[in-house]
PDB file of C-alpha atoms and ligand atoms in Angstrom:
ATOM      1  CA  UNK R   1     -37.027 -17.003 -14.397  1.00 72.00           C
ATOM      2  CA  UNK R   2     -35.744 -16.729 -10.577  1.00 75.00           C
ATOM      3  CA  UNK R   3     -32.556 -19.043 -10.488  1.00 70.00           C
ATOM      4  CA  UNK R   4     -34.483 -21.490  -8.926  1.00 73.00           C
ATOM      5  CA  UNK R   5     -36.253 -22.107 -11.831  1.00 85.00           C
ATOM      6  CA  UNK R   6     -33.792 -23.112 -13.510  1.00 94.00           C
ATOM      7  CA  UNK R   7     -32.597 -26.230 -14.749  1.00 97.00           C
ATOM      8  CA  UNK R   8     -29.233 -27.372 -12.588  1.00 98.00           C
ATOM      9  CA  UNK R   9     -26.036 -27.996 -14.189  1.00 98.00           C
ATOM     10  CA  UNK R  10     -22.900 -29.438 -12.638  1.00 98.00           C
ATOM     11  CA  UNK R  11     -19.119 -29.430 -14.404  1.00 99.00           C
ATOM     12  CA  UNK R  12     -17.366 -31.808 -14.052  1.00 98.00           C
ATOM     13  CA  UNK R  13     -13.380 -30.369 -15.153  1.00 98.00           C
ATOM     14  CA  UNK R  14      -9.322 -31.461 -15.095  1.00 98.00           C
ATOM     15  CA  UNK R  15      -8.407 -28.843 -15.826  1.00 97.00           C
ATOM     16  CA  UNK R  16      -8.300 -25.522 -18.244  1.00 96.00           C
ATOM     17  CA  UNK R  17     -11.954 -24.895 -18.588  1.00 97.00           C
ATOM     18  CA  UNK R  18     -12.575 -23.945 -21.999  1.00 95.00           C
ATOM     19  CA  UNK R  19     -15.459 -25.546 -22.496  1.00 97.00           C
ATOM     20  CA  UNK R  20     -16.862 -25.450 -19.095  1.00 98.00           C
ATOM     21  CA  UNK R  21     -16.459 -21.437 -20.445  1.00 98.00           C
ATOM     22  CA  UNK R  22     -18.239 -22.113 -22.689  1.00 98.00           C
ATOM     23  CA  UNK R  23     -21.249 -23.182 -20.970  1.00 98.00           C
ATOM     24  CA  UNK R  24     -20.857 -20.575 -18.429  1.00 98.00           C
ATOM     25  CA  UNK R  25     -21.611 -17.905 -21.451  1.00 98.00           C
ATOM     26  CA  UNK R  26     -24.172 -19.967 -23.013  1.00 98.00           C
ATOM     27  CA  UNK R  27     -26.083 -20.494 -19.988  1.00 98.00           C
ATOM     28  CA  UNK R  28     -25.147 -16.569 -19.198  1.00 97.00           C
ATOM     29  CA  UNK R  29     -26.630 -15.299 -22.291  1.00 97.00           C
ATOM     30  CA  UNK R  30     -30.082 -17.782 -22.445  1.00 95.00           C
ATOM     31  CA  UNK R  31     -28.359 -19.707 -25.653  1.00 97.00           C
ATOM     32  CA  UNK R  32     -28.834 -22.666 -23.180  1.00 97.00           C
ATOM     33  CA  UNK R  33     -32.473 -21.593 -22.275  1.00 94.00           C
ATOM     34  CA  UNK R  34     -33.471 -21.715 -18.548  1.00 94.00           C
ATOM     35  CA  UNK R  35     -30.475 -23.659 -17.073  1.00 97.00           C
ATOM     36  CA  UNK R  36     -27.730 -22.264 -14.782  1.00 98.00           C
ATOM     37  CA  UNK R  37     -24.106 -23.938 -13.152  1.00 98.00           C
ATOM     38  CA  UNK R  38     -24.818 -25.068  -9.663  1.00 98.00           C
ATOM     39  CA  UNK R  39     -21.321 -26.313  -9.514  1.00 98.00           C
ATOM     40  CA  UNK R  40     -17.990 -26.426 -10.372  1.00 98.00           C
ATOM     41  CA  UNK R  41     -15.691 -29.960  -9.205  1.00 98.00           C
ATOM     42  CA  UNK R  42     -12.215 -30.550 -10.153  1.00 98.00           C
ATOM     43  CA  UNK R  43     -10.443 -33.100 -10.066  1.00 98.00           C
ATOM     44  CA  UNK R  44      -7.384 -31.383  -9.634  1.00 98.00           C
ATOM     45  CA  UNK R  45      -6.350 -28.170  -7.557  1.00 97.00           C
ATOM     46  CA  UNK R  46      -4.967 -25.132  -8.514  1.00 96.00           C
ATOM     47  CA  UNK R  47      -6.746 -25.756 -12.612  1.00 98.00           C
ATOM     48  CA  UNK R  48      -8.061 -22.258 -14.530  1.00 98.00           C
ATOM     49  CA  UNK R  49     -11.137 -23.668 -14.258  1.00 98.00           C
ATOM     50  CA  UNK R  50     -12.021 -23.074 -10.906  1.00 98.00           C
ATOM     51  CA  UNK R  51     -10.915 -19.922 -11.526  1.00 98.00           C
ATOM     52  CA  UNK R  52     -13.346 -19.717 -14.731  1.00 98.00           C
ATOM     53  CA  UNK R  53     -15.498 -20.520 -11.950  1.00 98.00           C
ATOM     54  CA  UNK R  54     -15.114 -18.445  -9.199  1.00 98.00           C
ATOM     55  CA  UNK R  55     -14.805 -15.525 -11.440  1.00 98.00           C
ATOM     56  CA  UNK R  56     -18.716 -16.297 -13.096  1.00 98.00           C
ATOM     57  CA  UNK R  57     -19.668 -16.356  -8.988  1.00 98.00           C
ATOM     58  CA  UNK R  58     -20.557 -20.202  -9.290  1.00 98.00           C
ATOM     59  CA  UNK R  59     -19.346 -22.423  -6.551  1.00 98.00           C
ATOM     60  CA  UNK R  60     -16.397 -24.723  -6.786  1.00 98.00           C
ATOM     61  CA  UNK R  61     -15.323 -27.555  -5.022  1.00 98.00           C
ATOM     62  CA  UNK R  62     -11.894 -29.655  -5.319  1.00 98.00           C
ATOM     63  CA  UNK R  63     -12.163 -33.577  -4.777  1.00 98.00           C
ATOM     64  CA  UNK R  64      -8.684 -35.134  -5.610  1.00 98.00           C
ATOM     65  CA  UNK R  65      -7.448 -38.668  -5.191  1.00 97.00           C
ATOM     66  CA  UNK R  66      -4.665 -38.443  -3.491  1.00 96.00           C
ATOM     67  CA  UNK R  67      -6.248 -39.205   0.134  1.00 97.00           C
ATOM     68  CA  UNK R  68      -7.810 -42.310  -1.673  1.00 97.00           C
ATOM     69  CA  UNK R  69      -4.458 -43.272  -3.083  1.00 96.00           C
ATOM     70  CA  UNK R  70      -3.223 -43.128   0.517  1.00 96.00           C
ATOM     71  CA  UNK R  71      -5.452 -45.050   1.953  1.00 97.00           C
ATOM     72  CA  UNK R  72      -6.200 -47.679  -0.228  1.00 97.00           C
ATOM     73  CA  UNK R  73      -2.629 -48.411  -2.114  1.00 96.00           C
ATOM     74  CA  UNK R  74      -1.992 -49.902  -5.277  1.00 95.00           C
ATOM     75  CA  UNK R  75      -0.554 -53.551  -4.223  1.00 92.00           C
ATOM     76  CA  UNK R  76       0.996 -53.203  -6.749  1.00 93.00           C
ATOM     77  CA  UNK R  77       1.775 -49.329  -8.583  1.00 92.00           C
ATOM     78  CA  UNK R  78       1.465 -46.765  -6.540  1.00 89.00           C
ATOM     79  CA  UNK R  79       1.017 -44.328  -9.743  1.00 91.00           C
ATOM     80  CA  UNK R  80      -2.289 -46.307 -10.535  1.00 93.00           C
ATOM     81  CA  UNK R  81      -5.838 -46.036  -8.027  1.00 95.00           C
ATOM     82  CA  UNK R  82      -6.543 -49.638  -6.715  1.00 97.00           C
ATOM     83  CA  UNK R  83     -10.313 -50.597  -7.543  1.00 97.00           C
ATOM     84  CA  UNK R  84     -10.678 -49.585  -3.508  1.00 97.00           C
ATOM     85  CA  UNK R  85     -10.066 -46.820  -3.961  1.00 97.00           C
ATOM     86  CA  UNK R  86     -11.377 -45.496  -7.434  1.00 98.00           C
ATOM     87  CA  UNK R  87     -14.885 -46.720  -5.206  1.00 98.00           C
ATOM     88  CA  UNK R  88     -13.859 -44.801  -2.109  1.00 98.00           C
ATOM     89  CA  UNK R  89     -13.699 -42.168  -3.960  1.00 98.00           C
ATOM     90  CA  UNK R  90     -16.235 -41.747  -6.787  1.00 98.00           C
ATOM     91  CA  UNK R  91     -19.089 -42.884  -3.674  1.00 98.00           C
ATOM     92  CA  UNK R  92     -17.803 -39.410  -2.206  1.00 98.00           C
ATOM     93  CA  UNK R  93     -17.755 -37.138  -5.308  1.00 98.00           C
ATOM     94  CA  UNK R  94     -21.576 -39.174  -5.720  1.00 98.00           C
ATOM     95  CA  UNK R  95     -22.218 -36.956  -2.129  1.00 98.00           C
ATOM     96  CA  UNK R  96     -20.460 -33.753  -3.132  1.00 98.00           C
ATOM     97  CA  UNK R  97     -22.868 -33.870  -6.020  1.00 98.00           C
ATOM     98  CA  UNK R  98     -26.067 -34.683  -5.482  1.00 98.00           C
ATOM     99  CA  UNK R  99     -25.586 -33.048  -2.290  1.00 98.00           C
ATOM    100  CA  UNK R 100     -26.707 -30.059  -4.889  1.00 98.00           C
ATOM    101  CA  UNK R 101     -29.255 -31.623  -6.142  1.00 98.00           C
ATOM    102  CA  UNK R 102     -29.083 -31.035  -9.859  1.00 98.00           C
ATOM    103  CA  UNK R 103     -30.297 -32.400 -12.544  1.00 98.00           C
ATOM    104  CA  UNK R 104     -27.617 -33.339 -15.010  1.00 98.00           C
ATOM    105  CA  UNK R 105     -23.756 -33.822 -14.914  1.00 98.00           C
ATOM    106  CA  UNK R 106     -21.786 -32.447 -17.747  1.00 99.00           C
ATOM    107  CA  UNK R 107     -18.464 -34.027 -17.978  1.00 98.00           C
ATOM    108  CA  UNK R 108     -16.371 -31.250 -19.750  1.00 98.00           C
ATOM    109  CA  UNK R 109     -13.096 -32.159 -20.004  1.00 96.00           C
ATOM    110  CA  UNK R 110     -12.888 -34.529 -16.248  1.00 97.00           C
ATOM    111  CA  UNK R 111      -9.283 -36.673 -16.385  1.00 95.00           C
ATOM    112  CA  UNK R 112     -11.233 -39.313 -14.468  1.00 96.00           C
ATOM    113  CA  UNK R 113     -12.876 -42.775 -14.755  1.00 97.00           C
ATOM    114  CA  UNK R 114     -16.679 -42.906 -13.455  1.00 98.00           C
ATOM    115  CA  UNK R 115     -17.177 -46.183 -11.982  1.00 98.00           C
ATOM    116  CA  UNK R 116     -20.379 -47.663 -10.803  1.00 98.00           C
ATOM    117  CA  UNK R 117     -20.058 -46.267  -7.049  1.00 98.00           C
ATOM    118  CA  UNK R 118     -20.806 -43.158  -8.836  1.00 98.00           C
ATOM    119  CA  UNK R 119     -22.955 -43.764 -11.714  1.00 98.00           C
ATOM    120  CA  UNK R 120     -24.991 -45.860  -9.446  1.00 98.00           C
ATOM    121  CA  UNK R 121     -26.119 -43.115  -7.527  1.00 98.00           C
ATOM    122  CA  UNK R 122     -26.636 -40.643 -10.090  1.00 98.00           C
ATOM    123  CA  UNK R 123     -29.096 -43.088 -11.472  1.00 98.00           C
ATOM    124  CA  UNK R 124     -30.641 -43.638  -8.570  1.00 98.00           C
ATOM    125  CA  UNK R 125     -31.356 -39.910  -8.616  1.00 98.00           C
ATOM    126  CA  UNK R 126     -32.055 -40.196 -12.104  1.00 97.00           C
ATOM    127  CA  UNK R 127     -29.747 -37.423 -13.388  1.00 98.00           C
ATOM    128  CA  UNK R 128     -28.178 -38.251 -16.558  1.00 98.00           C
ATOM    129  CA  UNK R 129     -24.607 -37.353 -17.163  1.00 98.00           C
ATOM    130  CA  UNK R 130     -23.146 -36.642 -20.557  1.00 98.00           C
ATOM    131  CA  UNK R 131     -19.814 -36.145 -21.459  1.00 98.00           C
ATOM    132  CA  UNK R 132     -17.212 -34.359 -24.304  1.00 98.00           C
ATOM    133  CA  UNK R 133     -14.904 -36.782 -25.568  1.00 98.00           C
ATOM    134  CA  UNK R 134     -13.097 -36.224 -28.606  1.00 97.00           C
ATOM    135  CA  UNK R 135     -13.815 -38.428 -30.905  1.00 98.00           C
ATOM    136  CA  UNK R 136     -16.357 -39.632 -33.008  1.00 98.00           C
ATOM    137  CA  UNK R 137     -18.664 -43.309 -31.349  1.00 97.00           C
ATOM    138  CA  UNK R 138     -16.993 -46.099 -31.607  1.00 95.00           C
ATOM    139  CA  UNK R 139     -13.536 -44.784 -32.844  1.00 96.00           C
ATOM    140  CA  UNK R 140     -11.186 -43.711 -30.399  1.00 96.00           C
ATOM    141  CA  UNK R 141     -12.004 -43.956 -26.674  1.00 94.00           C
ATOM    142  CA  UNK R 142      -9.972 -43.690 -23.571  1.00 91.00           C
ATOM    143  CA  UNK R 143      -7.206 -40.684 -22.903  1.00 90.00           C
ATOM    144  CA  UNK R 144      -5.177 -39.373 -25.551  1.00 94.00           C
ATOM    145  CA  UNK R 145      -7.560 -39.308 -28.434  1.00 96.00           C
ATOM    146  CA  UNK R 146      -6.473 -36.435 -30.255  1.00 96.00           C
ATOM    147  CA  UNK R 147      -2.754 -37.488 -30.032  1.00 97.00           C
ATOM    148  CA  UNK R 148      -3.796 -40.743 -31.492  1.00 97.00           C
ATOM    149  CA  UNK R 149      -6.037 -39.386 -34.077  1.00 98.00           C
ATOM    150  CA  UNK R 150      -2.853 -37.628 -35.099  1.00 98.00           C
ATOM    151  CA  UNK R 151      -0.471 -39.932 -35.120  1.00 97.00           C
ATOM    152  CA  UNK R 152      -2.905 -42.447 -37.240  1.00 98.00           C
ATOM    153  CA  UNK R 153      -3.617 -39.272 -40.017  1.00 98.00           C
ATOM    154  CA  UNK R 154       0.797 -39.030 -40.049  1.00 97.00           C
ATOM    155  CA  UNK R 155       1.065 -43.257 -40.894  1.00 97.00           C
ATOM    156  CA  UNK R 156      -2.098 -42.045 -43.429  1.00 97.00           C
ATOM    157  CA  UNK R 157      -4.297 -44.283 -41.779  1.00 97.00           C
ATOM    158  CA  UNK R 158      -7.084 -41.735 -41.687  1.00 97.00           C
ATOM    159  CA  UNK R 159      -7.983 -38.255 -42.982  1.00 98.00           C
ATOM    160  CA  UNK R 160     -10.817 -37.105 -40.427  1.00 98.00           C
ATOM    161  CA  UNK R 161     -11.451 -37.993 -36.827  1.00 98.00           C
ATOM    162  CA  UNK R 162     -14.224 -36.076 -34.681  1.00 98.00           C
ATOM    163  CA  UNK R 163     -16.109 -34.896 -31.362  1.00 98.00           C
ATOM    164  CA  UNK R 164     -18.941 -36.064 -30.016  1.00 98.00           C
ATOM    165  CA  UNK R 165     -21.311 -35.357 -26.699  1.00 98.00           C
ATOM    166  CA  UNK R 166     -22.541 -38.621 -25.744  1.00 98.00           C
ATOM    167  CA  UNK R 167     -24.300 -40.214 -22.390  1.00 98.00           C
ATOM    168  CA  UNK R 168     -22.029 -41.147 -19.568  1.00 98.00           C
ATOM    169  CA  UNK R 169     -21.635 -45.385 -19.160  1.00 97.00           C
ATOM    170  CA  UNK R 170     -19.374 -47.530 -17.494  1.00 97.00           C
ATOM    171  CA  UNK R 171     -18.417 -48.724 -20.517  1.00 95.00           C
ATOM    172  CA  UNK R 172     -15.570 -45.353 -20.955  1.00 94.00           C
ATOM    173  CA  UNK R 173     -16.585 -43.160 -24.238  1.00 94.00           C
ATOM    174  CA  UNK R 174     -19.344 -46.012 -25.409  1.00 93.00           C
ATOM    175  CA  UNK R 175     -22.624 -44.065 -24.264  1.00 97.00           C
ATOM    176  CA  UNK R 176     -25.153 -43.316 -26.924  1.00 98.00           C
ATOM    177  CA  UNK R 177     -24.767 -39.581 -29.032  1.00 98.00           C
ATOM    178  CA  UNK R 178     -25.887 -37.423 -28.395  1.00 98.00           C
ATOM    179  CA  UNK R 179     -24.596 -34.723 -31.044  1.00 98.00           C
ATOM    180  CA  UNK R 180     -21.315 -35.056 -32.879  1.00 98.00           C
ATOM    181  CA  UNK R 181     -19.122 -33.753 -35.692  1.00 98.00           C
ATOM    182  CA  UNK R 182     -16.544 -34.598 -37.509  1.00 98.00           C
ATOM    183  CA  UNK R 183     -13.389 -32.791 -37.702  1.00 98.00           C
ATOM    184  CA  UNK R 184     -11.071 -33.111 -41.509  1.00 98.00           C
ATOM    185  CA  UNK R 185      -7.041 -33.076 -40.523  1.00 97.00           C
ATOM    186  CA  UNK R 186      -6.352 -32.807 -44.368  1.00 96.00           C
ATOM    187  CA  UNK R 187      -4.580 -29.086 -43.587  1.00 95.00           C
ATOM    188  CA  UNK R 188      -3.131 -29.458 -40.445  1.00 96.00           C
ATOM    189  CA  UNK R 189       0.899 -29.033 -39.936  1.00 96.00           C
ATOM    190  CA  UNK R 190       1.070 -30.338 -36.961  1.00 96.00           C
ATOM    191  CA  UNK R 191      -0.608 -32.081 -34.266  1.00 97.00           C
ATOM    192  CA  UNK R 192      -1.510 -28.329 -32.238  1.00 97.00           C
ATOM    193  CA  UNK R 193      -3.307 -26.835 -35.949  1.00 97.00           C
ATOM    194  CA  UNK R 194      -5.044 -30.065 -35.039  1.00 97.00           C
ATOM    195  CA  UNK R 195      -6.074 -29.870 -31.874  1.00 95.00           C
ATOM    196  CA  UNK R 196      -6.914 -26.000 -32.040  1.00 95.00           C
ATOM    197  CA  UNK R 197      -9.654 -27.409 -34.855  1.00 97.00           C
ATOM    198  CA  UNK R 198     -11.192 -30.164 -31.974  1.00 96.00           C
ATOM    199  CA  UNK R 199     -11.450 -27.444 -29.819  1.00 93.00           C
ATOM    200  CA  UNK R 200     -12.820 -24.800 -32.002  1.00 95.00           C
ATOM    201  CA  UNK R 201     -15.551 -27.734 -32.483  1.00 97.00           C
ATOM    202  CA  UNK R 202     -16.026 -29.007 -28.557  1.00 97.00           C
ATOM    203  CA  UNK R 203     -16.931 -25.702 -27.164  1.00 97.00           C
ATOM    204  CA  UNK R 204     -20.376 -25.165 -29.877  1.00 98.00           C
ATOM    205  CA  UNK R 205     -21.263 -28.712 -29.599  1.00 98.00           C
ATOM    206  CA  UNK R 206     -20.679 -29.118 -25.401  1.00 98.00           C
ATOM    207  CA  UNK R 207     -23.179 -25.943 -25.688  1.00 98.00           C
ATOM    208  CA  UNK R 208     -25.817 -28.145 -28.006  1.00 98.00           C
ATOM    209  CA  UNK R 209     -25.374 -31.506 -26.421  1.00 98.00           C
ATOM    210  CA  UNK R 210     -26.079 -29.673 -22.904  1.00 98.00           C
ATOM    211  CA  UNK R 211     -29.044 -28.226 -24.654  1.00 98.00           C
ATOM    212  CA  UNK R 212     -30.727 -31.337 -25.878  1.00 98.00           C
ATOM    213  CA  UNK R 213     -30.606 -32.631 -22.345  1.00 98.00           C
ATOM    214  CA  UNK R 214     -31.817 -29.483 -20.804  1.00 97.00           C
ATOM    215  CA  UNK R 215     -34.924 -29.234 -23.017  1.00 96.00           C
ATOM    216  CA  UNK R 216     -35.632 -33.389 -22.021  1.00 96.00           C
ATOM    217  CA  UNK R 217     -35.585 -32.734 -18.797  1.00 96.00           C
ATOM    218  CA  UNK R 218     -37.686 -29.776 -19.133  1.00 93.00           C
ATOM    219  CA  UNK R 219     -39.878 -31.027 -20.870  1.00 92.00           C
ATOM    220  CA  UNK R 220     -40.257 -34.032 -18.720  1.00 91.00           C
ATOM    221  CA  UNK R 221     -41.121 -31.454 -16.306  1.00 85.00           C
ATOM    222  CA  UNK R 222     -43.528 -29.537 -18.139  1.00 80.00           C
ATOM    223  CA  UNK R 223     -45.082 -33.117 -19.811  1.00 77.00           C
ATOM    224  CA  UNK R 224     -45.170 -31.204 -23.273  1.00 71.00           C
TER     225      UNK R 224
HETATM  226  N1  LIG O 301     -17.449 -44.876 -17.267  1.00 88.06           N
HETATM  227  C1  LIG O 301     -16.859 -43.131 -17.196  1.00 88.06           C
HETATM  228  N2  LIG O 301     -16.277 -42.728 -16.760  1.00 88.06           N
HETATM  229  C2  LIG O 301     -16.283 -41.701 -18.379  1.00 88.06           C
HETATM  230  C3  LIG O 301     -16.582 -41.557 -19.009  1.00 88.06           C
HETATM  231  C4  LIG O 301     -17.707 -42.300 -19.941  1.00 88.06           C
HETATM  232  O1  LIG O 301     -17.863 -42.627 -20.630  1.00 88.06           O
HETATM  233  N3  LIG O 301     -18.135 -43.695 -19.170  1.00 88.06           N
HETATM  234  N4  LIG O 301     -16.138 -40.560 -20.061  1.00 88.06           N
HETATM  235  C5  LIG O 301     -14.714 -40.101 -19.270  1.00 88.06           C
HETATM  236  C6  LIG O 301     -13.661 -38.846 -20.439  1.00 88.06           C
HETATM  237  N5  LIG O 301     -12.999 -39.036 -20.776  1.00 88.06           N
HETATM  238  C7  LIG O 301     -13.241 -39.819 -21.849  1.00 88.06           C
HETATM  239  O2  LIG O 301     -13.983 -38.796 -22.616  1.00 88.06           O
HETATM  240  C8  LIG O 301     -11.715 -40.451 -19.984  1.00 88.06           C
HETATM  241  C9  LIG O 301     -10.695 -39.227 -19.177  1.00 88.06           C
HETATM  242  C10 LIG O 301      -9.919 -40.163 -18.764  1.00 88.06           C
HETATM  243  C11 LIG O 301      -9.399 -41.623 -18.821  1.00 88.06           C
HETATM  244  C12 LIG O 301      -8.893 -42.043 -17.781  1.00 88.06           C
HETATM  245  O3  LIG O 301      -7.649 -43.128 -18.122  1.00 88.06           O
HETATM  246  N6  LIG O 301      -7.875 -41.028 -16.797  1.00 88.06           N
HETATM  247  C13 LIG O 301      -7.298 -42.089 -16.335  1.00 88.06           C
HETATM  248  C14 LIG O 301      -6.575 -41.196 -15.150  1.00 88.06           C
HETATM  249  C15 LIG O 301      -6.406 -40.309 -16.115  1.00 88.06           C
HETATM  250  C16 LIG O 301      -4.957 -38.823 -15.032  1.00 88.06           C
HETATM  251  O4  LIG O 301      -4.455 -39.215 -14.405  1.00 88.06           O
HETATM  252  O5  LIG O 301      -4.505 -38.273 -16.279  1.00 88.06           O
HETATM  253  C17 LIG O 301      -8.141 -43.043 -15.212  1.00 88.06           C
HETATM  254  O6  LIG O 301      -9.021 -42.645 -14.527  1.00 88.06           O
HETATM  255  O7  LIG O 301      -7.417 -43.436 -14.523  1.00 88.06           O
HETATM  256  C18 LIG O 301     -10.290 -42.069 -19.948  1.00 88.06           C
HETATM  257  C19 LIG O 301     -10.924 -41.472 -20.467  1.00 88.06           C
HETATM  258  C20 LIG O 301     -14.899 -39.330 -17.949  1.00 88.06           C
HETATM  259  N7  LIG O 301     -15.152 -40.498 -17.265  1.00 88.06           N
HETATM  260  N1  GAR O 302     -11.404 -37.961 -22.865  1.00 88.06           N
HETATM  261  C1  GAR O 302     -12.174 -36.903 -21.965  1.00 88.06           C
HETATM  262  C2  GAR O 302     -10.903 -35.646 -23.216  1.00 88.06           C
HETATM  263  O1  GAR O 302      -9.870 -35.440 -24.051  1.00 88.06           O
HETATM  264  N2  GAR O 302     -11.098 -34.225 -23.125  1.00 88.06           N
HETATM  265  C3  GAR O 302     -10.470 -33.661 -24.114  1.00 88.06           C
HETATM  266  O2  GAR O 302      -9.942 -32.136 -22.635  1.00 88.06           O
HETATM  267  C4  GAR O 302     -10.367 -31.215 -23.028  1.00 88.06           C
HETATM  268  C5  GAR O 302     -10.706 -30.213 -22.133  1.00 88.06           C
HETATM  269  O3  GAR O 302     -10.212 -28.933 -22.613  1.00 88.06           O
HETATM  270  P1  GAR O 302     -10.901 -27.775 -21.434  1.00 88.06           P
HETATM  271  O4  GAR O 302     -10.423 -28.186 -20.099  1.00 88.06           O
HETATM  272  O5  GAR O 302     -10.237 -26.740 -22.011  1.00 88.06           O
HETATM  273  O6  GAR O 302     -12.463 -27.480 -21.640  1.00 88.06           O
HETATM  274  C6  GAR O 302     -10.959 -30.765 -24.098  1.00 88.06           C
HETATM  275  O7  GAR O 302      -9.975 -30.827 -25.483  1.00 88.06           O
HETATM  276  C7  GAR O 302     -11.653 -32.327 -24.223  1.00 88.06           C
HETATM  277  O8  GAR O 302     -11.591 -33.038 -25.891  1.00 88.06           O
END
């Protein structure tokens, strides 16, 4: 199949990109059938994930938040993004992403809350967005879930957590799950042990979840 006939995937990252690498490898090997990553977009520059994309010959873009925080300062806390800054940032992010005509977007460690200024244009273009989250649906949400799960394990309040791939909606980490897996915590001595277990589950799961959506897109295109 020629590159232009493959399902076009854009990946959003913020850091190391080990999950991005799993997607790059799976698209390259055909484990994710007939799909190609058309661009990797990071909200942070000089991150390892951008190097991984460049090494794979995948176009990249860096879309930083600083100009938006400077132009639309938060009224109380300069460290936070104002609503205006978030909206302007997301409007431009949508333009950058849609310029490549992706058929789906994968958030692979993308550490920004996406507002309707991004979600709206993507929905209008019928481009589904999925996200990798290091917790089970309806359990922990937001940033820092691995650490919070560990604290609760230490307090005897839980024996397991999990990882899920889910649809992205405005309500953070509450979108319909596509695939999820329990990660047992028994036997972990440190949060690093647990973090390694989580990461070991994430890489096959993000490939599995992306494959589900790629196959749905292809089925809708072929009417099968
Ligand atoms: N509208 C949605 N946006 C995002 C979702 C989602 O389900 N709906 N998933 C997240 C990914 N994510 C957890 O999986 C997540 C990432 C980041 C944050 C967060 O609080 N970010 C802070 C900034 C943190 C930083 O600068 O380091 C923020 O945006 O203010 C929450 C959840 C992707 N987005
Ligand atoms: N709430 C989102 C979140 O916490 N995502 C986490 O970001 C990491 C990205 O790693 P990577 O850059 O090596 O793929 C992953 O561990 C993922 O669980």
